[in-house]
XYZ file of C-alpha atoms in Angstrom:
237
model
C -0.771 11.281 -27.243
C -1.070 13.738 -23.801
C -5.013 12.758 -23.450
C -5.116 9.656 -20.610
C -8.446 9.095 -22.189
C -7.053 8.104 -25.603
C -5.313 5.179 -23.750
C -6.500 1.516 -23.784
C -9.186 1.148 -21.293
C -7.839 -0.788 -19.147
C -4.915 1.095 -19.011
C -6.361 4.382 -18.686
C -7.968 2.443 -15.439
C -4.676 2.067 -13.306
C -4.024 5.837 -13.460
C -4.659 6.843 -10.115
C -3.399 10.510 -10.471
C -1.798 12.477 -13.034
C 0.406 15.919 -13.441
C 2.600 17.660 -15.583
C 5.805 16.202 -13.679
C 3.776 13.093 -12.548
C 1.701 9.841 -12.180
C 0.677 7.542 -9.932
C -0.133 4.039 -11.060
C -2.491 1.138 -9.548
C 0.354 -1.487 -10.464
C -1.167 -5.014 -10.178
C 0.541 -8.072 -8.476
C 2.677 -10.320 -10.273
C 3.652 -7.457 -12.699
C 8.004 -6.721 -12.373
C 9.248 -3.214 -12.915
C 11.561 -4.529 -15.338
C 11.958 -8.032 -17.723
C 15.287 -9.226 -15.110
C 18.002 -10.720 -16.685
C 16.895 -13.006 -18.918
C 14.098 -10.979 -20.763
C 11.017 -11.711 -22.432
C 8.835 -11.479 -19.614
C 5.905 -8.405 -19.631
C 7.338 -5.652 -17.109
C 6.084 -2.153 -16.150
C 8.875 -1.378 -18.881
C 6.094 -3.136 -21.938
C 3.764 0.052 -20.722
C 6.037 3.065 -20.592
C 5.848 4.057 -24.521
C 1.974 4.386 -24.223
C 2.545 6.303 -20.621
C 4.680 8.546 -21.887
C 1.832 10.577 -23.263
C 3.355 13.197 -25.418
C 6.266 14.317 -22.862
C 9.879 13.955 -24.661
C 10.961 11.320 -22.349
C 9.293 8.143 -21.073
C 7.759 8.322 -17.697
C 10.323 6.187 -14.648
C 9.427 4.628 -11.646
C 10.666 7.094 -8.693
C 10.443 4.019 -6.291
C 10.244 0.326 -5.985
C 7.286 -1.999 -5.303
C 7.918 -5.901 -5.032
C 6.510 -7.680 -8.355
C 3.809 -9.395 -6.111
C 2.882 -6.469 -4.242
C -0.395 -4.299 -6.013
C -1.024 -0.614 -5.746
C 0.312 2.487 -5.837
C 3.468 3.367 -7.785
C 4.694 6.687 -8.403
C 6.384 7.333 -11.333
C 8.287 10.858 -12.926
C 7.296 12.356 -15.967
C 10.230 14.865 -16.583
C 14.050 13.998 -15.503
C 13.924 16.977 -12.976
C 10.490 15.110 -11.228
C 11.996 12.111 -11.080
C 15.067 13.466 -9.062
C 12.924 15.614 -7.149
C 10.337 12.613 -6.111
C 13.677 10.250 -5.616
C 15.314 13.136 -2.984
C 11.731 12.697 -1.141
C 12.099 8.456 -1.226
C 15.801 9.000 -0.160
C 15.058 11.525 2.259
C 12.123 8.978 4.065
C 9.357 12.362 3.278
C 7.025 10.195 1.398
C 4.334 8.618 3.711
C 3.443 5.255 2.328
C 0.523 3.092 4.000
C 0.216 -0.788 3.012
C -2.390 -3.029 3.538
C -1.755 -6.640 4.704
C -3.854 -9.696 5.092
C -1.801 -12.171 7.450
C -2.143 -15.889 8.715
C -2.981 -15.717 12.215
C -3.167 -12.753 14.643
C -0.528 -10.143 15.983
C -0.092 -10.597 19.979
C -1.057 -6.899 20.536
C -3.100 -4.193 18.599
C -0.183 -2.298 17.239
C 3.472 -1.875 17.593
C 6.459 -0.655 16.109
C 8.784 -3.582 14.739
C 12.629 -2.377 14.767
C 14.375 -5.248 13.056
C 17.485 -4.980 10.806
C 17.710 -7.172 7.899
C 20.409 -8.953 5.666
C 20.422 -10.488 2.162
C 21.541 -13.927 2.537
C 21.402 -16.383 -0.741
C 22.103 -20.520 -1.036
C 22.835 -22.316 -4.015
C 19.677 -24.262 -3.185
C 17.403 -21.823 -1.860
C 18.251 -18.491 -3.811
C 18.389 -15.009 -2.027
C 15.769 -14.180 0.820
C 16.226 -11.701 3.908
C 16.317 -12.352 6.799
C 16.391 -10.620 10.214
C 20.149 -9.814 11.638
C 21.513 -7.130 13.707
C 24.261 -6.412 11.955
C 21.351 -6.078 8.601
C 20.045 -2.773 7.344
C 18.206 -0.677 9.621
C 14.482 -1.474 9.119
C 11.574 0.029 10.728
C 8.073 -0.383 10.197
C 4.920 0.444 12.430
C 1.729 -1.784 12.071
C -1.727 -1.538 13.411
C -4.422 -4.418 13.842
C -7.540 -3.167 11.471
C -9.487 -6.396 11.364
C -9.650 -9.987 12.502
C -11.405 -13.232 11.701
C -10.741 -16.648 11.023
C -7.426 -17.238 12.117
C -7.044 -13.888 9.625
C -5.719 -10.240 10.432
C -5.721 -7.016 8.401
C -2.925 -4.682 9.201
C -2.177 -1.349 8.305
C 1.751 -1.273 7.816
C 3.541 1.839 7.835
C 7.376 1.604 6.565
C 9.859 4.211 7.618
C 12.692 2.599 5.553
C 12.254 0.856 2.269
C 14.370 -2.208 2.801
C 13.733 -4.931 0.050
C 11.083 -7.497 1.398
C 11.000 -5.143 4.458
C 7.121 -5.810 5.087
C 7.174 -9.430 4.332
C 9.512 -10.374 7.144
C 8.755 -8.430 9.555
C 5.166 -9.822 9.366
C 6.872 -13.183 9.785
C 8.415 -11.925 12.462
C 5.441 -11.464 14.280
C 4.311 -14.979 14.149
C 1.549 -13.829 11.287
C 3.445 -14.079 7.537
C 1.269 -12.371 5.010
C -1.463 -14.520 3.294
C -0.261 -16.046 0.148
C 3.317 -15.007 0.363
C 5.384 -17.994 -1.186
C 9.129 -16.815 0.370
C 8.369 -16.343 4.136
C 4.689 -18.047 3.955
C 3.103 -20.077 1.997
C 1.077 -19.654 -1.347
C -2.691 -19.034 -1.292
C -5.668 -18.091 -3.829
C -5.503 -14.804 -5.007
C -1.522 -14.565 -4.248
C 0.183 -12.560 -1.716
C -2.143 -9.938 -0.245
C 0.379 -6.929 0.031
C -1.428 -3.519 -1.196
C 0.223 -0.081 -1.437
C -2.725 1.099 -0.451
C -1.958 5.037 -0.316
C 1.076 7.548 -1.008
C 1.229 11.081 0.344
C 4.416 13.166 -0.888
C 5.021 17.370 0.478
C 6.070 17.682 -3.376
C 6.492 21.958 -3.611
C 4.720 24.266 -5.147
C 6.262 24.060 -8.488
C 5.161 20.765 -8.733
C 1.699 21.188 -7.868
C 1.952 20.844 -4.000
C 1.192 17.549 -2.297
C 0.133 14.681 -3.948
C -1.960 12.132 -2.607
C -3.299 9.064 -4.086
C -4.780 5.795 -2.877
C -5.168 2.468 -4.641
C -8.190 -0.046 -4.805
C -8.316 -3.352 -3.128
C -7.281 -5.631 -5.790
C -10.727 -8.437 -6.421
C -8.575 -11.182 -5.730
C -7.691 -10.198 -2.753
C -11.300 -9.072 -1.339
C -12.528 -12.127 -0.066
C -10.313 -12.508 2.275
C -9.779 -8.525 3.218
C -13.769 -8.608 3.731
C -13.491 -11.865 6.247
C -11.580 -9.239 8.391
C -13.349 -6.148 7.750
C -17.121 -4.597 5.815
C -17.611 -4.138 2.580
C -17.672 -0.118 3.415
C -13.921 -0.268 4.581
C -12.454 -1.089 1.236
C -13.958 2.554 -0.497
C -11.568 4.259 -1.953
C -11.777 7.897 -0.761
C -8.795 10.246 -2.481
């Protein structure tokens, strides 16, 4: 199978791009990259066989998106891509823009948020992060898109990739993304946390750069378009 066409439809639907050395996928929320411990659960891993599309190994993610974050995952379709796009990750040369509805509304209309974070975990509680100077670097400019209704849209740009990095530092400002169950609360339509777009200076042997940008999930319209138009949720690459 090398034809994306001769995949299930809706399947065939979350392929934003595809290359020789590879893909980017419109991963929905709620969906892990892997089953976790215990198994049993559907993962990314459940699609791989049909993804691998006729190359002689299957396709890996070169990155990691939360399991209740939606959009755009990258993933290498040859052991050589993969290291290559994970150099670019490591290196901080892939450009990564998120989308955020939040409860409540930043103080200014952008800013850069320079927080370290720690992993902390409770018998009771579980594992979280939390903000901590002697945490992680963690870095991660935002910019006010939209507002209404005790609602914001922000455009998030990470320069690290710290786990949960987005989520708490949205806390931080006071405005903890909508539906966001470990540093907000839960809401219809879940946590509204999009990878919206993914630009990586891949070289020429790969195809040059690759760009790729990710629907607005429909759950998580409504409450984008209380913030915005209907014309700002096109997707244009």
């Amino acid at each position: 199978m090398r034809d994306p066409s001769s995949l299930p439809g809706w399947l065939a639907a979350r392929i934003l791009h595809i290359r020789p050395e590879a893909m980017v996928l419109d991963k929905p929320a709620g969906l892990p990259l892997d089953p976790g411990r215990r198994g049993g659960n559907a993962s990314l891993v459940d699609w791989l066989p049909l993804l691998q599309l006729g190359k002689r190994h299957l396709p890996q993610p070169a990155h990691r998106l939360d399991t209740d974050t939606a959009g755009c995952l990258v993933l290498g379709r040859t052991k050589p891509a993969l290291a290559a796009l994970g150099a670019l990750f490591a290196g901080r040369l892939a450009e990564k823009v998120y989308w955020a509805v939040v409860a409540g509304r930043p103080p200014q209309e952008e800013g850069i948020l320079d927080l370290p974070l720690r992993k902390v975990s409770t018998r009771e509680g579980g594992w979280r992060m939390e903000p901590h100077p002697e945490g992680q670097p963690a870095r991660t400019a935002w910019r006010l898109l939209g507002s209404s209704g005790g609602r914001a849209w922000l455009e998030l740009r990470p320069a690290t990739g710290r786990t949960h990095q987005l989520r708490v530092h949205c806390a931080s400002l006071g405005c903890p993304i909508l539906g966001d169950p470990f540093y907000g609360t839960s809401a219809p339509g879940g946590m509204h946390l999009l990878a919206r777009s993914i630009l990586l200076p891949l070289g020429p042997e790969m195809g040059g750069v690759l760009k790729s940008e990710a629907p607005v999930p429909p759950e998580m319209l409504p409450a984008f378009r209380q913030c915005g138009s209907a014309t700002d949720f096109v997707t244009e690459v």
